Structures are given as structure tokens and as C-alpha cells.
Coordinates of C-alpha atoms and ligand atoms in Angstrom, one line a residue:
M1 CA 72.1 119.4 59.8
I2 CA 72.5 118.0 63.6
D3 CA 73.0 114.1 63.9
G4 CA 71.4 112.3 67.0
V5 CA 68.1 110.7 67.1
S6 CA 65.2 111.4 69.5
L7 CA 64.9 108.9 72.0
L8 CA 61.2 109.8 72.5
S9 CA 59.1 106.7 73.5
G10 CA 55.6 107.6 74.1
L11 CA 53.0 110.1 76.2
E12 CA 51.9 109.7 79.5
C13 CA 49.1 111.6 81.7
R14 CA 50.6 111.9 85.1
A15 CA 46.9 112.8 86.4
C16 CA 45.5 109.3 85.5
C17 CA 48.8 107.2 84.3
T18 CA 47.2 106.8 80.7
L19 CA 50.0 106.2 78.3
V20 CA 49.5 107.1 74.6
E21 CA 51.2 106.3 71.5
A22 CA 53.3 109.3 70.2
D23 CA 53.5 109.3 66.7
R24 CA 50.0 110.5 65.7
L25 CA 48.6 114.2 66.3
I26 CA 47.2 114.3 69.7
G27 CA 46.1 116.8 72.4
V28 CA 45.3 116.0 75.9
C29 CA 44.8 112.9 77.6
P30 CA 42.2 111.1 76.1
T31 CA 40.8 109.7 79.2
C32 CA 40.8 112.6 81.5
G33 CA 41.7 115.7 79.6
H34 CA 44.8 116.5 81.3
A35 CA 48.0 117.6 79.9
L36 CA 50.1 114.9 77.9
L37 CA 54.0 114.7 78.8
A38 CA 56.4 113.0 76.5
T39 CA 58.6 110.2 77.7
Y40 CA 62.2 109.2 76.4
R41 CA 64.0 105.7 76.5
L42 CA 66.7 107.3 78.4
E43 CA 68.0 103.7 79.3
D44 CA 68.4 103.1 75.4
A45 CA 70.7 105.8 74.5
P46 CA 73.5 105.2 72.2
P47 CA 76.8 104.4 74.3
G48 CA 78.4 107.7 72.9
F49 CA 75.8 109.6 74.3
R50 CA 77.3 112.0 76.7
P51 CA 77.1 115.8 77.3
E52 CA 80.5 116.2 75.7
H53 CA 78.8 114.9 72.5
W54 CA 76.4 117.7 72.6
R55 CA 79.0 120.4 73.1
T56 CA 80.7 119.2 70.2
R57 CA 77.4 120.5 68.1
P58 CA 76.3 124.1 67.5
G59 CA 74.6 125.7 70.3
G60 CA 70.9 126.4 70.8
V61 CA 67.5 124.6 70.5
W62 CA 68.3 121.7 68.0
R63 CA 71.7 120.5 69.9
Y64 CA 69.6 118.8 72.0
R65 CA 67.7 116.3 69.5
E66 CA 68.0 113.1 71.5
L67 CA 65.7 114.7 74.3
L68 CA 63.2 116.5 72.0
P69 CA 60.3 115.0 70.4
V70 CA 61.2 115.3 66.4
R71 CA 62.2 112.2 64.5
A72 CA 63.3 113.2 61.2
S73 CA 65.8 116.0 60.6
R74 CA 63.7 117.5 57.6
A75 CA 60.9 118.4 59.8
I76 CA 62.8 120.8 62.1
A77 CA 61.7 124.3 61.3
S78 CA 64.7 126.4 62.8
L79 CA 65.2 129.8 62.2
G80 CA 68.7 129.5 63.7
E81 CA 68.1 129.8 67.3
P82 CA 71.3 130.4 69.4
E83 CA 72.3 129.2 72.8
T84 CA 71.4 132.5 74.4
G85 CA 74.0 134.6 76.9
V86 CA 74.1 134.3 80.4
L87 CA 75.7 137.5 82.1
P88 CA 76.6 138.2 86.0
L89 CA 74.8 140.7 87.6
A90 CA 76.9 142.7 89.9
D91 CA 74.9 145.7 90.8
V92 CA 71.5 144.5 91.8
E93 CA 70.2 146.2 94.8
G94 CA 70.2 144.0 97.9
A95 CA 71.6 141.0 96.2
D96 CA 75.4 141.7 96.4
D97 CA 75.8 138.8 98.6
L98 CA 74.5 136.2 95.9
D99 CA 76.2 135.0 93.0
L100 CA 73.7 136.5 90.8
W101 CA 73.3 135.7 87.1
A102 CA 70.8 136.3 84.3
K103 CA 70.1 134.4 81.5
N104 CA 68.6 136.4 78.5
D105 CA 66.3 135.1 75.9
G106 CA 65.7 138.2 74.1
A107 CA 68.3 137.0 71.9
L108 CA 65.9 134.4 70.2
P109 CA 64.1 134.5 66.9
T110 CA 60.9 137.0 67.6
G111 CA 62.6 138.3 70.8
A112 CA 61.4 135.4 73.7
F113 CA 61.7 132.0 75.0
K114 CA 58.6 131.0 73.0
A115 CA 60.7 130.5 69.8
R116 CA 61.8 127.5 71.9
E117 CA 58.4 126.4 72.4
M118 CA 57.4 126.8 68.8
S119 CA 60.4 125.6 67.0
V120 CA 59.7 122.6 68.7
A121 CA 55.9 122.3 68.8
I122 CA 55.5 123.2 65.1
S123 CA 58.0 121.0 63.8
R124 CA 56.6 118.0 65.6
A125 CA 53.1 119.0 64.3
A126 CA 54.2 119.3 61.1
E127 CA 56.3 115.9 61.0
L128 CA 52.7 114.4 61.9
G129 CA 50.9 116.0 59.3
A130 CA 49.3 119.2 60.8
R131 CA 48.7 121.6 58.4
S132 CA 47.2 124.4 60.4
V133 CA 47.8 125.1 64.1
F134 CA 45.7 127.8 66.4
L135 CA 46.5 129.5 69.9
P136 CA 45.3 132.2 72.0
S137 CA 47.8 134.7 72.9
T138 CA 48.7 137.8 75.1
G139 CA 51.5 138.2 72.5
N140 CA 54.9 136.5 72.3
A141 CA 53.7 133.2 71.9
G142 CA 51.8 134.4 69.0
V143 CA 54.2 136.0 67.1
A144 CA 56.6 133.0 67.5
A145 CA 53.8 130.6 66.3
A146 CA 53.2 132.8 63.1
A147 CA 57.0 133.1 62.5
Y148 CA 57.6 128.9 62.8
G149 CA 54.6 128.4 61.0
A150 CA 55.4 130.2 57.9
R151 CA 58.9 128.7 58.2
A152 CA 57.2 125.2 58.4
G153 CA 54.7 125.8 55.9
V154 CA 51.5 125.5 58.7
E155 CA 48.8 127.7 58.8
V156 CA 48.6 129.6 62.1
R157 CA 45.6 131.6 63.3
V158 CA 46.4 133.6 66.6
Y159 CA 43.5 134.7 69.0
L160 CA 45.1 137.9 70.4
T161 CA 44.1 139.4 73.7
E162 CA 43.4 143.1 72.8
E163 CA 45.8 144.4 75.4
A164 CA 48.4 142.9 73.8
R165 CA 50.8 145.6 72.0
P166 CA 49.2 146.5 68.6
E167 CA 52.9 145.9 66.9
L168 CA 52.6 142.2 67.7
A169 CA 49.3 141.7 66.0
L170 CA 51.2 143.4 63.0
A171 CA 54.3 140.9 63.2
C172 CA 51.9 138.0 63.5
R173 CA 50.1 139.4 60.0
A174 CA 53.3 139.7 58.5
F175 CA 54.4 136.3 59.1
G176 CA 51.5 135.4 57.4
A177 CA 49.2 134.6 60.2
Q178 CA 45.6 135.3 60.6
V179 CA 44.9 137.2 63.8
R180 CA 41.9 137.6 65.7
T181 CA 41.8 140.1 68.5
V182 CA 39.4 139.5 71.2
R183 CA 38.4 141.5 74.1
G184 CA 39.0 140.3 77.5
S185 CA 41.7 137.6 78.9
I186 CA 43.6 134.8 77.5
A187 CA 40.4 132.9 78.7
D188 CA 38.0 134.8 76.6
A189 CA 40.7 134.5 73.5
R190 CA 40.5 130.5 74.1
A191 CA 37.1 130.7 74.0
A192 CA 36.7 132.6 70.9
A193 CA 39.2 130.3 69.1
L194 CA 37.2 127.0 70.5
E195 CA 33.9 128.9 68.8
Q196 CA 35.9 129.4 65.4
E197 CA 38.1 126.5 64.9
P198 CA 35.9 123.4 64.9
G199 CA 35.8 121.6 61.3
R200 CA 39.1 123.2 60.4
G201 CA 40.8 120.1 61.3
S202 CA 43.5 122.6 63.3
I203 CA 45.7 121.5 66.2
D204 CA 45.1 123.5 69.4
L205 CA 48.5 124.9 70.5
S206 CA 47.5 126.6 73.6
T207 CA 49.7 126.2 76.9
M208 CA 49.7 122.5 77.8
R209 CA 46.8 121.6 75.4
E210 CA 49.5 119.9 73.4
P211 CA 52.5 117.7 74.5
Y212 CA 55.3 119.5 72.8
R213 CA 55.9 123.1 73.5
V214 CA 56.9 122.0 77.1
E215 CA 59.6 119.8 75.2
G216 CA 60.7 123.3 73.7
T217 CA 61.2 125.0 77.0
K218 CA 63.3 122.1 78.0
T219 CA 66.1 123.7 76.2
M220 CA 66.4 126.5 78.8
A221 CA 67.6 123.8 81.6
F222 CA 69.7 122.0 78.8
E223 CA 71.7 125.4 78.1
I224 CA 71.9 126.1 82.0
F225 CA 73.8 122.8 82.3
D226 CA 75.8 123.2 79.0
R227 CA 76.9 126.6 80.4
F228 CA 77.4 125.9 84.1
G229 CA 78.1 122.2 84.2
A230 CA 76.7 119.8 86.7
A231 CA 78.9 121.0 89.7
G232 CA 78.4 124.5 88.9
L233 CA 74.3 124.4 88.2
P234 CA 72.6 127.7 90.2
D235 CA 70.8 126.8 93.5
A236 CA 67.7 128.4 92.4
I237 CA 66.4 129.7 89.2
V238 CA 64.1 132.5 89.6
Y239 CA 61.2 132.4 86.7
P240 CA 58.6 134.7 85.8
T241 CA 55.4 133.0 85.5
G242 CA 52.2 132.9 83.9
G243 CA 50.8 129.7 82.6
G244 CA 53.8 127.9 84.2
L245 CA 54.9 126.0 81.0
G246 CA 58.6 127.0 81.5
L247 CA 58.7 125.8 84.9
V248 CA 57.4 122.1 84.1
G249 CA 59.7 122.1 81.1
I250 CA 62.6 123.0 83.1
F251 CA 61.8 120.6 85.8
K252 CA 61.3 117.9 83.6
A253 CA 64.8 118.7 81.7
F254 CA 66.6 118.5 84.6
T255 CA 64.8 115.3 85.7
E256 CA 66.0 113.6 82.7
L257 CA 69.4 115.0 82.9
R258 CA 69.2 113.4 86.4
A259 CA 67.8 110.0 85.2
L260 CA 70.9 110.0 82.9
G261 CA 73.2 110.2 85.7
W262 CA 74.5 113.8 84.5
I263 CA 73.7 115.7 87.3
E264 CA 72.7 115.1 91.0
A265 CA 70.8 118.1 92.4
I266 CA 68.0 120.1 90.8
P267 CA 67.8 123.7 91.2
R268 CA 65.0 125.3 93.2
L269 CA 62.2 126.7 91.0
L270 CA 61.3 130.1 92.3
P271 CA 58.1 131.3 90.4
V272 CA 57.4 135.2 90.4
Q273 CA 54.0 136.1 89.4
A274 CA 52.3 139.6 89.4
A275 CA 50.2 140.1 92.7
E276 CA 47.3 141.2 90.9
C277 CA 47.2 137.8 89.0
A278 CA 49.3 134.9 91.0
P279 CA 47.1 131.6 91.0
I280 CA 50.1 129.4 90.9
V281 CA 51.7 131.4 93.8
R282 CA 48.7 131.5 95.7
A283 CA 48.3 127.6 95.3
L284 CA 52.0 126.9 96.4
R285 CA 51.5 129.3 99.5
E286 CA 48.3 127.7 100.4
G287 CA 49.5 124.2 100.0
R288 CA 47.2 123.2 97.4
S289 CA 47.7 120.8 94.2
R290 CA 46.1 123.0 91.5
A291 CA 45.9 126.6 91.3
E292 CA 42.2 128.2 91.7
P293 CA 41.2 130.7 88.9
V294 CA 41.5 134.3 89.8
P295 CA 39.5 136.8 88.6
P296 CA 41.0 138.8 85.4
P297 CA 43.4 141.8 86.6
L298 CA 42.8 145.1 85.9
E299 CA 46.5 145.8 85.2
F300 CA 47.7 144.0 82.2
V301 CA 51.1 142.3 82.9
G302 CA 52.0 140.7 79.8
G303 CA 52.9 137.1 79.7
L304 CA 52.1 137.4 83.3
T305 CA 48.3 137.6 82.7
V306 CA 46.7 134.1 83.3
P307 CA 43.9 134.0 85.8
A308 CA 43.3 130.6 85.1
P309 CA 46.2 128.1 84.1
F310 CA 45.6 124.6 82.7
S311 CA 46.7 121.7 84.2
S312 CA 48.5 123.6 86.9
E313 CA 49.0 120.5 88.8
R314 CA 52.0 119.9 86.7
V315 CA 53.2 123.3 87.4
I316 CA 52.8 123.1 91.2
E317 CA 54.3 119.7 91.3
A318 CA 57.3 120.9 89.5
V319 CA 58.2 123.7 91.6
R320 CA 57.5 121.8 95.2
W321 CA 59.4 118.8 93.6
S322 CA 62.5 120.9 93.1
G323 CA 62.0 122.4 96.7
G324 CA 60.7 125.5 95.7
T325 CA 58.0 127.9 96.0
G326 CA 56.7 131.2 94.8
V327 CA 56.5 134.9 95.4
A328 CA 54.1 137.6 94.1
V329 CA 55.1 141.3 93.2
P330 CA 52.9 144.0 92.7
E331 CA 52.6 145.3 89.0
R332 CA 54.2 148.6 89.9
E333 CA 57.2 147.3 91.2
I334 CA 57.4 145.0 88.1
R335 CA 57.4 148.2 85.9
A336 CA 59.8 149.8 88.0
A337 CA 62.4 147.0 87.8
E338 CA 61.9 147.2 84.0
R339 CA 63.0 150.7 84.0
R340 CA 65.8 150.1 86.3
A341 CA 66.9 147.2 84.3
A342 CA 67.2 149.5 81.3
T343 CA 69.4 151.8 83.0
T344 CA 72.0 148.8 83.1
G345 CA 71.3 148.1 79.4
L346 CA 68.7 145.2 79.8
V347 CA 65.7 144.9 78.0
T348 CA 64.0 142.7 80.1
G349 CA 60.0 143.0 79.0
L350 CA 57.5 143.0 82.1
E351 CA 58.2 139.3 82.5
G352 CA 61.8 139.5 82.8
A353 CA 61.5 142.3 85.2
A354 CA 59.5 140.6 87.5
T355 CA 62.3 138.3 88.3
I356 CA 64.6 141.3 89.7
A357 CA 61.4 142.8 91.2
G358 CA 60.9 139.5 93.1
L359 CA 64.3 139.2 94.6
A360 CA 63.6 141.5 97.4
A361 CA 60.5 139.3 98.3
L362 CA 62.9 136.3 98.3
R363 CA 65.8 137.9 100.3
R364 CA 63.1 138.9 102.8
E365 CA 61.5 135.4 103.1
G366 CA 64.6 133.8 103.6
L367 CA 64.1 132.1 100.3
L368 CA 67.7 132.8 99.0
R369 CA 70.8 132.3 101.2
S370 CA 73.8 134.5 101.2
G371 CA 76.3 133.3 99.0
E372 CA 74.1 131.3 96.7
R373 CA 74.3 130.9 92.9
V374 CA 71.0 132.4 91.6
L375 CA 69.9 132.6 87.9
L376 CA 67.4 135.1 87.1
Y377 CA 65.7 134.0 83.8
L378 CA 64.6 136.9 81.2
T379 CA 62.3 135.4 79.0
G380 CA 62.6 138.1 76.6
G381 CA 61.1 141.3 75.7
G382 CA 59.5 140.0 72.6
I383 CA 59.8 141.4 69.0
A384 CA 61.2 144.7 68.7
P385 CA 58.5 147.6 68.8
E386 CA 60.2 149.5 65.8
V387 CA 59.8 147.3 62.7
P388 CA 58.6 150.1 60.2
W389 CA 57.8 147.6 57.3
M390 CA 55.8 145.5 59.4
M391 CA 53.8 148.6 60.6
E392 CA 53.4 149.9 57.1
S393 CA 52.9 146.9 54.8
A394 CA 51.7 143.9 57.2
E395 CA 47.8 144.8 56.2
S396 CA 48.3 144.6 52.3
T397 CA 51.0 142.1 52.2
L398 CA 50.1 138.7 51.0
P399 CA 51.8 135.9 52.7
L400 CA 54.7 134.4 51.0
R401 CA 54.1 130.4 51.4
R402 CA 56.5 127.3 50.3
E403 CA 54.5 125.2 47.6
Ligands
ZN1 ZN1 44.7 111.3 81.9

């Protein structure tokens, strides 16, 4: 097990400045209902705490334990998350004067970056005594929660939007989670959850409704720092955005590295949304501090389909404070980019493909300059569509549970 002790010091609400003790189960700010974020005693870091020390440990999510919230090693629910690869992208149309890279989270357990969130959030929930959790999902978050819940011995209920690929529901069940399919958007799935869950003593793992999923997403930035070093960090990170949790985590991680004195500049964060459902990009463009809900789109675009993101203020400030802004790309261009990427061997999922589709718009608007180092974040295509035993036996298999 990896050494190192969490420097977690508490939780804070940036909307109303309430501070909350961290070592009990809590969801949102008790004063105003906004998102809570974890704080760390960076000034109390042990003397040997340096980036070089991290690099003596196995790569992956739990390499960064000091800046993650789980205190006890035995509470860690891990499925062996690897440090995910970065690869140069040499032949992307219209980008040949960029130093272009992709980081591919498809290699994580359950096939997407959601493994980072759920490994950390479910470990922490279990450490604080949670026995069951629930969340609405368009697919990948639900599967990751189901897998890590199984690992941690925590009961998981997933309220899945009906547009999610059917194999994702089967995968959730195969991991032992209960699944309810809900007609409509992720907001409808959440409404269904809020009808069913009261009285069950369960923890709401919805995006930004508990403090620790965002801590897991920080490891995306820590790995980028590890791979490129302080001097070689990308100038900009292009990131596919639904609810925007990953942007909050990436910015938070870089801010913590800067507070430690390990980096100076923070890469510009450039979210890409589907034009059919782009509340965050719209707010960024219109100079507003929070996203206004948009009507649910007619076309489903996977994890990008979040018409009413919660605590969008945190997402928008992360992008603005990094010096970035967002672009929206039509769904058909995203689907075309996904197919184009496949011809180069890359399975991007719709979400990752949005970053490739977004490049042209970013170039057109002068948001990426010639010679810059640019990293496209491929958040992962999700669990493979062909897992035959899951398709055959999920309905009848009894979940295996630790006693
Ligand atoms: Zn508050």
C-alpha cells in the first residue's frame, strides 16, 4: 500500500464562505446549498514531500494521497487504476503547427475518467461509514460507481437516463448495483432518485452534491504534471464538458500545486460542449457567473448532455481564472470526429471526440496559437460494448458481496 497521509483539513463553500468539518458524511453546504470543496493543509506538508517523492510510488490515482481526502489506507477501494497514457497527435487536420497531445483515460477501469471520481468518492464515503449511495447518470458515472461500490462493499443505486447505451445498464447490474431507467434527461433521473431515496440513509453522489468526486478528478492534472513536468506543462487543455466537474478538479489540482510552489503557470482550460446543449459555454461567452439551464436537447450526446449543471459557478470560475473560455460544436461534427479518430486507432467516445471537433473552432477564434503545447483530454469511451457474459447473465446473476 502506498505511504503518505492525507493533508485534508476541512470543507469550504466558496459561495457563502461557510467552513465545515470534513470527517463526517455531508453533501452540500449546510448554509446555502452550494457545492462544498475540500481544503488541505499545504503548509503542513512533511519536509520530504516533493514531486520526486510521488514518482517513487506506483503511478495512478492513489500516488497522490497527500492531496486526496481518504485518511486510512484500508479504506481505499482501488481497481488498480493505471496512470493513463499521453500520446502525440501529429496528423490532426488544421493543427499541424501545434504541439498537440492527447491523454486517454479509456485505459481506466470501466473505461472512462469516472473511475478516478468514484474510486476516491466511494472510498471516502465508505471511510465515513456510508452503506449505500445513489446517483443519476447518463452511463459512465453509473458504471464506475457500480464497480467501485462493489469493491468497497457499498450498495449502489443508479438512476440511468433511458438514452444510455443498454449495455451500461447491464454492466451496472453485473457489478451488483440496482438500476432504474428513467425517461428524459439527467435532471429527470435525479428527480426520480429524489422521489425514491429519502429514508434509505443513502448518500447522494450526484455531480457536485458531495465534496469528493471532484477530488478524484484532480488526479488528471497531477498526472499531466507528472508526465510533462512544471516547465513542460501544456499551454492549454481542451476538455469535453457536461456538468464540468472535471474542470473544477483540474483547476483545483493546479492551484494546489502552485500553492506548494511546484508550478508557476496554470494551463488555460478550454471546455468544449455540444452546441445542442451548451449552458456552460454560453455563460462563459455572455460573461455570466453561472449557467442558465437550457432545454434538454433532442440529440443525446453522452456525458455532454447536462442541460442544467449544478454549482456551475465553480466550473465557470475555474475556466475564467485559468484564462480560458469555451466553444460549442454541433453534434454531427462530434460524431464525425469520433469516426475520424477511429481511423487513427483511437476510441474516443463522443465526449473525447468533442475535443477533436472543437479544435477547428478554437483555431478559428485564435484561442490556440501556433507553436503552443495543447492537450486534448479524452475522457474515455466507457466500458467496452461487447462483454458477452454481462449481456447474457446480468439479469439473473446474484451480486457477490463481501461479508
Ligand atoms: Zn454555502
